[in-house]
Amino acid sequence: MRPLIILSLFLGSWQISLSQHLNEQHSSPHHAVEHGIWEIITTGLYAFPFSEEEGLGGGEAHLTYWFDHNWGTGLSYTIKSENGEAVQDLALLGSWNPKRWLTLNIGPSFGFANEHRDFTLTGYFEAEINVRVSESFHFGPVFGSLIGRHSEVSAGFHLGFEFPDPLRNRDSSHSSSH
């Protein structure tokens, strides 16, 4: 258990450091101040665990803060049904948009213990294809995997909603363009 606590602290400090670094880059006097956006994604998914003979249906929700158009960080909560019992995972995400239509998420995933499963730590990898309807709404397929003692692959369909940072409007009236 102690290595998991140390790993969690390390990963948490990494995400905080990344966010501070990105915020410092955007607050430099040579760059216009740019605030990020919040994104909420809901996904219906079907997972195929390598250790099981049957797939698992479930859902997932992401809450991501995008520092700019390329980099973000957030949380993912997944719940699946296995033998009539809920299987729950929480992942810390680092998110990257290499293209406007593609989002890649990576991070550690913590599987909560239940009657049929011990606490697990796995690597979380996911790709989202984003079909943009507007600046604030997108949808598309999702493909992912958990790599570790309880590895699986998954596929699903997501709906994504983006919301401007509430500080953006307040700060934009005080800043000047260069």
mmCIF file with all atom_site columns, C-alpha atoms in Angstrom:
data_model
loop_
_atom_site.group_PDB
_atom_site.id
_atom_site.type_symbol
_atom_site.label_atom_id
_atom_site.label_alt_id
_atom_site.label_comp_id
_atom_site.label_asym_id
_atom_site.label_entity_id
_atom_site.label_seq_id
_atom_site.pdbx_PDB_ins_code
_atom_site.Cartn_x
_atom_site.Cartn_y
_atom_site.Cartn_z
_atom_site.occupancy
_atom_site.B_iso_or_equiv
_atom_site.pdbx_formal_charge
_atom_site.auth_seq_id
_atom_site.auth_comp_id
_atom_site.auth_asym_id
_atom_site.auth_atom_id
_atom_site.pdbx_PDB_model_num
ATOM 1   C CA . MET A 1 1   ? 0.000   0.000   0.000   1.00 0.00 ? 1   MET A CA 1
ATOM 2   C CA . ARG A 1 2   ? 2.860   2.391   0.765   1.00 0.00 ? 2   ARG A CA 1
ATOM 3   C CA . PRO A 1 3   ? 4.220   2.288   -2.843  1.00 0.00 ? 3   PRO A CA 1
ATOM 4   C CA . LEU A 1 4   ? 0.734   3.210   -4.109  1.00 0.00 ? 4   LEU A CA 1
ATOM 5   C CA . ILE A 1 5   ? 0.573   6.237   -1.807  1.00 0.00 ? 5   ILE A CA 1
ATOM 6   C CA . ILE A 1 6   ? 4.036   7.374   -2.936  1.00 0.00 ? 6   ILE A CA 1
ATOM 7   C CA . LEU A 1 7   ? 3.080   6.862   -6.597  1.00 0.00 ? 7   LEU A CA 1
ATOM 8   C CA . SER A 1 8   ? -0.147  8.838   -6.101  1.00 0.00 ? 8   SER A CA 1
ATOM 9   C CA . LEU A 1 9   ? 1.702   11.727  -4.468  1.00 0.00 ? 9   LEU A CA 1
ATOM 10  C CA . PHE A 1 10  ? 4.312   11.745  -7.232  1.00 0.00 ? 10  PHE A CA 1
ATOM 11  C CA . LEU A 1 11  ? 1.687   11.776  -9.999  1.00 0.00 ? 11  LEU A CA 1
ATOM 12  C CA . GLY A 1 12  ? -0.355  14.456  -8.246  1.00 0.00 ? 12  GLY A CA 1
ATOM 13  C CA . SER A 1 13  ? 2.693   16.685  -7.869  1.00 0.00 ? 13  SER A CA 1
ATOM 14  C CA . TRP A 1 14  ? 3.541   16.104  -11.545 1.00 0.00 ? 14  TRP A CA 1
ATOM 15  C CA . GLN A 1 15  ? 0.093   17.342  -12.620 1.00 0.00 ? 15  GLN A CA 1
ATOM 16  C CA . ILE A 1 16  ? 0.343   20.410  -10.350 1.00 0.00 ? 16  ILE A CA 1
ATOM 17  C CA . SER A 1 17  ? 3.813   21.195  -11.713 1.00 0.00 ? 17  SER A CA 1
ATOM 18  C CA . LEU A 1 18  ? 2.592   20.864  -15.279 1.00 0.00 ? 18  LEU A CA 1
ATOM 19  C CA . SER A 1 19  ? -0.343  23.184  -14.668 1.00 0.00 ? 19  SER A CA 1
ATOM 20  C CA . GLN A 1 20  ? 1.894   25.801  -13.005 1.00 0.00 ? 20  GLN A CA 1
ATOM 21  C CA . HIS A 1 21  ? 4.391   25.592  -15.863 1.00 0.00 ? 21  HIS A CA 1
ATOM 22  C CA . LEU A 1 22  ? 1.693   26.064  -18.484 1.00 0.00 ? 22  LEU A CA 1
ATOM 23  C CA . ASN A 1 23  ? 0.113   28.929  -16.550 1.00 0.00 ? 23  ASN A CA 1
ATOM 24  C CA . GLU A 1 24  ? 3.517   30.658  -16.264 1.00 0.00 ? 24  GLU A CA 1
ATOM 25  C CA . GLN A 1 25  ? 4.000   30.356  -20.029 1.00 0.00 ? 25  GLN A CA 1
ATOM 26  C CA . HIS A 1 26  ? 0.650   32.028  -20.691 1.00 0.00 ? 26  HIS A CA 1
ATOM 27  C CA . SER A 1 27  ? 1.100   34.788  -18.118 1.00 0.00 ? 27  SER A CA 1
ATOM 28  C CA . SER A 1 28  ? 4.412   35.979  -19.498 1.00 0.00 ? 28  SER A CA 1
ATOM 29  C CA . PRO A 1 29  ? 4.330   39.637  -20.637 1.00 0.00 ? 29  PRO A CA 1
ATOM 30  C CA . HIS A 1 30  ? 5.139   38.497  -24.198 1.00 0.00 ? 30  HIS A CA 1
ATOM 31  C CA . HIS A 1 31  ? 1.968   36.393  -24.468 1.00 0.00 ? 31  HIS A CA 1
ATOM 32  C CA . ALA A 1 32  ? -1.659  37.381  -24.182 1.00 0.00 ? 32  ALA A CA 1
ATOM 33  C CA . VAL A 1 33  ? -3.265  35.944  -21.063 1.00 0.00 ? 33  VAL A CA 1
ATOM 34  C CA . GLU A 1 34  ? -5.260  32.897  -22.129 1.00 0.00 ? 34  GLU A CA 1
ATOM 35  C CA . HIS A 1 35  ? -7.504  30.975  -19.774 1.00 0.00 ? 35  HIS A CA 1
ATOM 36  C CA . GLY A 1 36  ? -8.531  27.416  -20.431 1.00 0.00 ? 36  GLY A CA 1
ATOM 37  C CA . ILE A 1 37  ? -11.856 25.682  -20.642 1.00 0.00 ? 37  ILE A CA 1
ATOM 38  C CA . TRP A 1 38  ? -13.623 22.981  -18.668 1.00 0.00 ? 38  TRP A CA 1
ATOM 39  C CA . GLU A 1 39  ? -14.812 19.875  -20.481 1.00 0.00 ? 39  GLU A CA 1
ATOM 40  C CA . ILE A 1 40  ? -17.277 17.224  -19.348 1.00 0.00 ? 40  ILE A CA 1
ATOM 41  C CA . ILE A 1 41  ? -17.477 13.998  -21.324 1.00 0.00 ? 41  ILE A CA 1
ATOM 42  C CA . THR A 1 42  ? -19.921 11.141  -20.811 1.00 0.00 ? 42  THR A CA 1
ATOM 43  C CA . THR A 1 43  ? -19.260 7.805   -22.493 1.00 0.00 ? 43  THR A CA 1
ATOM 44  C CA . GLY A 1 44  ? -21.212 4.602   -22.871 1.00 0.00 ? 44  GLY A CA 1
ATOM 45  C CA . LEU A 1 45  ? -18.657 1.821   -23.183 1.00 0.00 ? 45  LEU A CA 1
ATOM 46  C CA . TYR A 1 46  ? -18.152 -1.900  -23.469 1.00 0.00 ? 46  TYR A CA 1
ATOM 47  C CA . ALA A 1 47  ? -14.971 -3.381  -21.955 1.00 0.00 ? 47  ALA A CA 1
ATOM 48  C CA . PHE A 1 48  ? -13.297 -6.674  -22.790 1.00 0.00 ? 48  PHE A CA 1
ATOM 49  C CA . PRO A 1 49  ? -11.167 -7.821  -19.810 1.00 0.00 ? 49  PRO A CA 1
ATOM 50  C CA . PHE A 1 50  ? -8.444  -10.302 -20.809 1.00 0.00 ? 50  PHE A CA 1
ATOM 51  C CA . SER A 1 51  ? -9.104  -12.369 -17.654 1.00 0.00 ? 51  SER A CA 1
ATOM 52  C CA . GLU A 1 52  ? -12.874 -12.725 -18.244 1.00 0.00 ? 52  GLU A CA 1
ATOM 53  C CA . GLU A 1 53  ? -14.870 -14.643 -20.819 1.00 0.00 ? 53  GLU A CA 1
ATOM 54  C CA . GLU A 1 54  ? -17.596 -11.994 -21.082 1.00 0.00 ? 54  GLU A CA 1
ATOM 55  C CA . GLY A 1 55  ? -17.466 -8.284  -21.761 1.00 0.00 ? 55  GLY A CA 1
ATOM 56  C CA . LEU A 1 56  ? -18.628 -5.643  -19.310 1.00 0.00 ? 56  LEU A CA 1
ATOM 57  C CA . GLY A 1 57  ? -21.058 -2.820  -20.095 1.00 0.00 ? 57  GLY A CA 1
ATOM 58  C CA . GLY A 1 58  ? -20.709 0.481   -18.335 1.00 0.00 ? 58  GLY A CA 1
ATOM 59  C CA . GLY A 1 59  ? -20.218 4.208   -18.435 1.00 0.00 ? 59  GLY A CA 1
ATOM 60  C CA . GLU A 1 60  ? -17.506 6.757   -17.930 1.00 0.00 ? 60  GLU A CA 1
ATOM 61  C CA . ALA A 1 61  ? -17.332 10.461  -17.115 1.00 0.00 ? 61  ALA A CA 1
ATOM 62  C CA . HIS A 1 62  ? -14.353 12.791  -17.598 1.00 0.00 ? 62  HIS A CA 1
ATOM 63  C CA . LEU A 1 63  ? -13.828 16.207  -16.087 1.00 0.00 ? 63  LEU A CA 1
ATOM 64  C CA . THR A 1 64  ? -10.906 17.898  -17.830 1.00 0.00 ? 64  THR A CA 1
ATOM 65  C CA . TYR A 1 65  ? -9.405  21.369  -17.531 1.00 0.00 ? 65  TYR A CA 1
ATOM 66  C CA . TRP A 1 66  ? -7.734  22.440  -20.785 1.00 0.00 ? 66  TRP A CA 1
ATOM 67  C CA . PHE A 1 67  ? -4.920  24.963  -20.210 1.00 0.00 ? 67  PHE A CA 1
ATOM 68  C CA . ASP A 1 68  ? -4.849  25.742  -23.922 1.00 0.00 ? 68  ASP A CA 1
ATOM 69  C CA . HIS A 1 69  ? -5.924  24.055  -27.162 1.00 0.00 ? 69  HIS A CA 1
ATOM 70  C CA . ASN A 1 70  ? -3.379  21.245  -26.773 1.00 0.00 ? 70  ASN A CA 1
ATOM 71  C CA . TRP A 1 71  ? -2.865  20.314  -23.102 1.00 0.00 ? 71  TRP A CA 1
ATOM 72  C CA . GLY A 1 72  ? -5.190  19.436  -20.244 1.00 0.00 ? 72  GLY A CA 1
ATOM 73  C CA . THR A 1 73  ? -5.492  17.430  -17.061 1.00 0.00 ? 73  THR A CA 1
ATOM 74  C CA . GLY A 1 74  ? -8.408  15.892  -15.246 1.00 0.00 ? 74  GLY A CA 1
ATOM 75  C CA . LEU A 1 75  ? -10.191 12.909  -13.746 1.00 0.00 ? 75  LEU A CA 1
ATOM 76  C CA . SER A 1 76  ? -12.016 9.941   -15.230 1.00 0.00 ? 76  SER A CA 1
ATOM 77  C CA . TYR A 1 77  ? -14.600 7.903   -13.307 1.00 0.00 ? 77  TYR A CA 1
ATOM 78  C CA . THR A 1 78  ? -15.638 4.559   -14.791 1.00 0.00 ? 78  THR A CA 1
ATOM 79  C CA . ILE A 1 79  ? -18.313 2.170   -13.560 1.00 0.00 ? 79  ILE A CA 1
ATOM 80  C CA . LYS A 1 80  ? -18.975 -1.251  -15.127 1.00 0.00 ? 80  LYS A CA 1
ATOM 81  C CA . SER A 1 81  ? -21.183 -4.172  -14.214 1.00 0.00 ? 81  SER A CA 1
ATOM 82  C CA . GLU A 1 82  ? -19.411 -7.474  -13.519 1.00 0.00 ? 82  GLU A CA 1
ATOM 83  C CA . ASN A 1 83  ? -21.505 -10.441 -12.335 1.00 0.00 ? 83  ASN A CA 1
ATOM 84  C CA . GLY A 1 84  ? -24.223 -8.034  -11.190 1.00 0.00 ? 84  GLY A CA 1
ATOM 85  C CA . GLU A 1 85  ? -21.769 -6.016  -9.096  1.00 0.00 ? 85  GLU A CA 1
ATOM 86  C CA . ALA A 1 86  ? -20.374 -2.537  -9.775  1.00 0.00 ? 86  ALA A CA 1
ATOM 87  C CA . VAL A 1 87  ? -16.697 -2.316  -10.703 1.00 0.00 ? 87  VAL A CA 1
ATOM 88  C CA . GLN A 1 88  ? -15.389 1.243   -10.241 1.00 0.00 ? 88  GLN A CA 1
ATOM 89  C CA . ASP A 1 89  ? -12.173 2.923   -11.392 1.00 0.00 ? 89  ASP A CA 1
ATOM 90  C CA . LEU A 1 90  ? -10.792 6.436   -10.970 1.00 0.00 ? 90  LEU A CA 1
ATOM 91  C CA . ALA A 1 91  ? -8.026  7.683   -13.284 1.00 0.00 ? 91  ALA A CA 1
ATOM 92  C CA . LEU A 1 92  ? -5.825  10.790  -13.180 1.00 0.00 ? 92  LEU A CA 1
ATOM 93  C CA . LEU A 1 93  ? -5.553  12.084  -16.721 1.00 0.00 ? 93  LEU A CA 1
ATOM 94  C CA . GLY A 1 94  ? -3.002  13.924  -18.751 1.00 0.00 ? 94  GLY A CA 1
ATOM 95  C CA . SER A 1 95  ? -4.733  14.951  -21.998 1.00 0.00 ? 95  SER A CA 1
ATOM 96  C CA . TRP A 1 96  ? -3.309  16.000  -25.356 1.00 0.00 ? 96  TRP A CA 1
ATOM 97  C CA . ASN A 1 97  ? -4.954  17.157  -28.591 1.00 0.00 ? 97  ASN A CA 1
ATOM 98  C CA . PRO A 1 98  ? -2.406  16.392  -31.347 1.00 0.00 ? 98  PRO A CA 1
ATOM 99  C CA . LYS A 1 99  ? -5.165  17.292  -33.856 1.00 0.00 ? 99  LYS A CA 1
ATOM 100 C CA . ARG A 1 100 ? -8.452  19.135  -33.309 1.00 0.00 ? 100 ARG A CA 1
ATOM 101 C CA . TRP A 1 101 ? -10.367 15.915  -34.018 1.00 0.00 ? 101 TRP A CA 1
ATOM 102 C CA . LEU A 1 102 ? -8.230  13.636  -31.783 1.00 0.00 ? 102 LEU A CA 1
ATOM 103 C CA . THR A 1 103 ? -7.769  13.580  -28.003 1.00 0.00 ? 103 THR A CA 1
ATOM 104 C CA . LEU A 1 104 ? -5.336  11.232  -26.254 1.00 0.00 ? 104 LEU A CA 1
ATOM 105 C CA . ASN A 1 105 ? -5.645  10.563  -22.502 1.00 0.00 ? 105 ASN A CA 1
ATOM 106 C CA . ILE A 1 106 ? -3.057  8.790   -20.373 1.00 0.00 ? 106 ILE A CA 1
ATOM 107 C CA . GLY A 1 107 ? -2.537  8.279   -16.644 1.00 0.00 ? 107 GLY A CA 1
ATOM 108 C CA . PRO A 1 108 ? -2.737  5.923   -13.686 1.00 0.00 ? 108 PRO A CA 1
ATOM 109 C CA . SER A 1 109 ? -6.061  4.225   -12.972 1.00 0.00 ? 109 SER A CA 1
ATOM 110 C CA . PHE A 1 110 ? -7.072  3.059   -9.505  1.00 0.00 ? 110 PHE A CA 1
ATOM 111 C CA . GLY A 1 111 ? -9.531  0.142   -9.397  1.00 0.00 ? 111 GLY A CA 1
ATOM 112 C CA . PHE A 1 112 ? -11.531 0.072   -6.169  1.00 0.00 ? 112 PHE A CA 1
ATOM 113 C CA . ALA A 1 113 ? -11.758 -3.247  -4.350  1.00 0.00 ? 113 ALA A CA 1
ATOM 114 C CA . ASN A 1 114 ? -15.005 -5.220  -4.166  1.00 0.00 ? 114 ASN A CA 1
ATOM 115 C CA . GLU A 1 115 ? -15.981 -8.820  -3.328  1.00 0.00 ? 115 GLU A CA 1
ATOM 116 C CA . HIS A 1 116 ? -14.468 -10.162 -6.566  1.00 0.00 ? 116 HIS A CA 1
ATOM 117 C CA . ARG A 1 117 ? -11.524 -7.827  -7.060  1.00 0.00 ? 117 ARG A CA 1
ATOM 118 C CA . ASP A 1 118 ? -8.667  -6.421  -4.975  1.00 0.00 ? 118 ASP A CA 1
ATOM 119 C CA . PHE A 1 119 ? -7.532  -2.807  -5.289  1.00 0.00 ? 119 PHE A CA 1
ATOM 120 C CA . THR A 1 120 ? -5.684  -2.470  -8.607  1.00 0.00 ? 120 THR A CA 1
ATOM 121 C CA . LEU A 1 121 ? -3.333  0.041   -10.173 1.00 0.00 ? 121 LEU A CA 1
ATOM 122 C CA . THR A 1 122 ? -3.216  0.061   -13.977 1.00 0.00 ? 122 THR A CA 1
ATOM 123 C CA . GLY A 1 123 ? -2.103  2.323   -16.795 1.00 0.00 ? 123 GLY A CA 1
ATOM 124 C CA . TYR A 1 124 ? -4.975  4.121   -18.541 1.00 0.00 ? 124 TYR A CA 1
ATOM 125 C CA . PHE A 1 125 ? -4.766  4.863   -22.270 1.00 0.00 ? 125 PHE A CA 1
ATOM 126 C CA . GLU A 1 126 ? -7.584  6.271   -24.392 1.00 0.00 ? 126 GLU A CA 1
ATOM 127 C CA . ALA A 1 127 ? -8.180  7.873   -27.779 1.00 0.00 ? 127 ALA A CA 1
ATOM 128 C CA . GLU A 1 128 ? -11.269 9.959   -28.589 1.00 0.00 ? 128 GLU A CA 1
ATOM 129 C CA . ILE A 1 129 ? -12.323 10.866  -32.111 1.00 0.00 ? 129 ILE A CA 1
ATOM 130 C CA . ASN A 1 130 ? -14.051 14.270  -31.878 1.00 0.00 ? 130 ASN A CA 1
ATOM 131 C CA . VAL A 1 131 ? -16.719 15.204  -34.414 1.00 0.00 ? 131 VAL A CA 1
ATOM 132 C CA . ARG A 1 132 ? -17.313 18.889  -33.660 1.00 0.00 ? 132 ARG A CA 1
ATOM 133 C CA . VAL A 1 133 ? -20.864 20.195  -33.953 1.00 0.00 ? 133 VAL A CA 1
ATOM 134 C CA . SER A 1 134 ? -19.964 23.557  -32.407 1.00 0.00 ? 134 SER A CA 1
ATOM 135 C CA . GLU A 1 135 ? -17.201 25.085  -30.291 1.00 0.00 ? 135 GLU A CA 1
ATOM 136 C CA . SER A 1 136 ? -18.867 23.719  -27.169 1.00 0.00 ? 136 SER A CA 1
ATOM 137 C CA . PHE A 1 137 ? -20.166 20.282  -28.267 1.00 0.00 ? 137 PHE A CA 1
ATOM 138 C CA . HIS A 1 138 ? -18.578 17.215  -29.849 1.00 0.00 ? 138 HIS A CA 1
ATOM 139 C CA . PHE A 1 139 ? -19.206 13.470  -30.052 1.00 0.00 ? 139 PHE A CA 1
ATOM 140 C CA . GLY A 1 140 ? -17.568 10.355  -31.432 1.00 0.00 ? 140 GLY A CA 1
ATOM 141 C CA . PRO A 1 141 ? -16.058 6.941   -30.829 1.00 0.00 ? 141 PRO A CA 1
ATOM 142 C CA . VAL A 1 142 ? -13.691 6.137   -27.962 1.00 0.00 ? 142 VAL A CA 1
ATOM 143 C CA . PHE A 1 143 ? -11.069 3.365   -27.843 1.00 0.00 ? 143 PHE A CA 1
ATOM 144 C CA . GLY A 1 144 ? -9.129  2.573   -24.697 1.00 0.00 ? 144 GLY A CA 1
ATOM 145 C CA . SER A 1 145 ? -7.190  0.107   -22.617 1.00 0.00 ? 145 SER A CA 1
ATOM 146 C CA . LEU A 1 146 ? -6.123  -0.577  -19.066 1.00 0.00 ? 146 LEU A CA 1
ATOM 147 C CA . ILE A 1 147 ? -2.684  -2.173  -18.824 1.00 0.00 ? 147 ILE A CA 1
ATOM 148 C CA . GLY A 1 148 ? -1.734  -4.007  -15.641 1.00 0.00 ? 148 GLY A CA 1
ATOM 149 C CA . ARG A 1 149 ? -2.726  -7.049  -13.616 1.00 0.00 ? 149 ARG A CA 1
ATOM 150 C CA . HIS A 1 150 ? -6.346  -6.681  -14.794 1.00 0.00 ? 150 HIS A CA 1
ATOM 151 C CA . SER A 1 151 ? -5.810  -5.558  -18.397 1.00 0.00 ? 151 SER A CA 1
ATOM 152 C CA . GLU A 1 152 ? -8.674  -4.842  -20.763 1.00 0.00 ? 152 GLU A CA 1
ATOM 153 C CA . VAL A 1 153 ? -9.571  -3.053  -23.973 1.00 0.00 ? 153 VAL A CA 1
ATOM 154 C CA . SER A 1 154 ? -12.716 -0.996  -24.413 1.00 0.00 ? 154 SER A CA 1
ATOM 155 C CA . ALA A 1 155 ? -14.751 0.805   -27.039 1.00 0.00 ? 155 ALA A CA 1
ATOM 156 C CA . GLY A 1 156 ? -17.599 3.248   -26.737 1.00 0.00 ? 156 GLY A CA 1
ATOM 157 C CA . PHE A 1 157 ? -19.261 6.450   -27.850 1.00 0.00 ? 157 PHE A CA 1
ATOM 158 C CA . HIS A 1 158 ? -18.845 9.820   -26.111 1.00 0.00 ? 158 HIS A CA 1
ATOM 159 C CA . LEU A 1 159 ? -20.636 13.160  -25.862 1.00 0.00 ? 159 LEU A CA 1
ATOM 160 C CA . GLY A 1 160 ? -18.433 16.120  -24.920 1.00 0.00 ? 160 GLY A CA 1
ATOM 161 C CA . PHE A 1 161 ? -19.435 19.516  -23.568 1.00 0.00 ? 161 PHE A CA 1
ATOM 162 C CA . GLU A 1 162 ? -17.005 22.442  -23.173 1.00 0.00 ? 162 GLU A CA 1
ATOM 163 C CA . PHE A 1 163 ? -17.475 25.462  -20.901 1.00 0.00 ? 163 PHE A CA 1
ATOM 164 C CA . PRO A 1 164 ? -15.312 28.602  -20.813 1.00 0.00 ? 164 PRO A CA 1
ATOM 165 C CA . ASP A 1 165 ? -13.413 29.297  -17.621 1.00 0.00 ? 165 ASP A CA 1
ATOM 166 C CA . PRO A 1 166 ? -15.591 31.803  -15.705 1.00 0.00 ? 166 PRO A CA 1
ATOM 167 C CA . LEU A 1 167 ? -12.478 33.938  -15.074 1.00 0.00 ? 167 LEU A CA 1
ATOM 168 C CA . ARG A 1 168 ? -11.973 34.392  -18.831 1.00 0.00 ? 168 ARG A CA 1
ATOM 169 C CA . ASN A 1 169 ? -14.743 36.977  -19.268 1.00 0.00 ? 169 ASN A CA 1
ATOM 170 C CA . ARG A 1 170 ? -13.824 38.876  -16.114 1.00 0.00 ? 170 ARG A CA 1
ATOM 171 C CA . ASP A 1 171 ? -10.108 39.044  -17.026 1.00 0.00 ? 171 ASP A CA 1
ATOM 172 C CA . SER A 1 172 ? -10.660 39.866  -20.708 1.00 0.00 ? 172 SER A CA 1
ATOM 173 C CA . SER A 1 173 ? -12.190 43.221  -19.853 1.00 0.00 ? 173 SER A CA 1
ATOM 174 C CA . HIS A 1 174 ? -9.037  44.180  -17.911 1.00 0.00 ? 174 HIS A CA 1
ATOM 175 C CA . SER A 1 175 ? -6.413  42.986  -20.398 1.00 0.00 ? 175 SER A CA 1
ATOM 176 C CA . SER A 1 176 ? -5.189  44.806  -23.453 1.00 0.00 ? 176 SER A CA 1
ATOM 177 C CA . SER A 1 177 ? -4.189  43.257  -26.739 1.00 0.00 ? 177 SER A CA 1
ATOM 178 C CA . HIS A 1 178 ? -0.612  43.598  -28.011 1.00 0.00 ? 178 HIS A CA 1
#
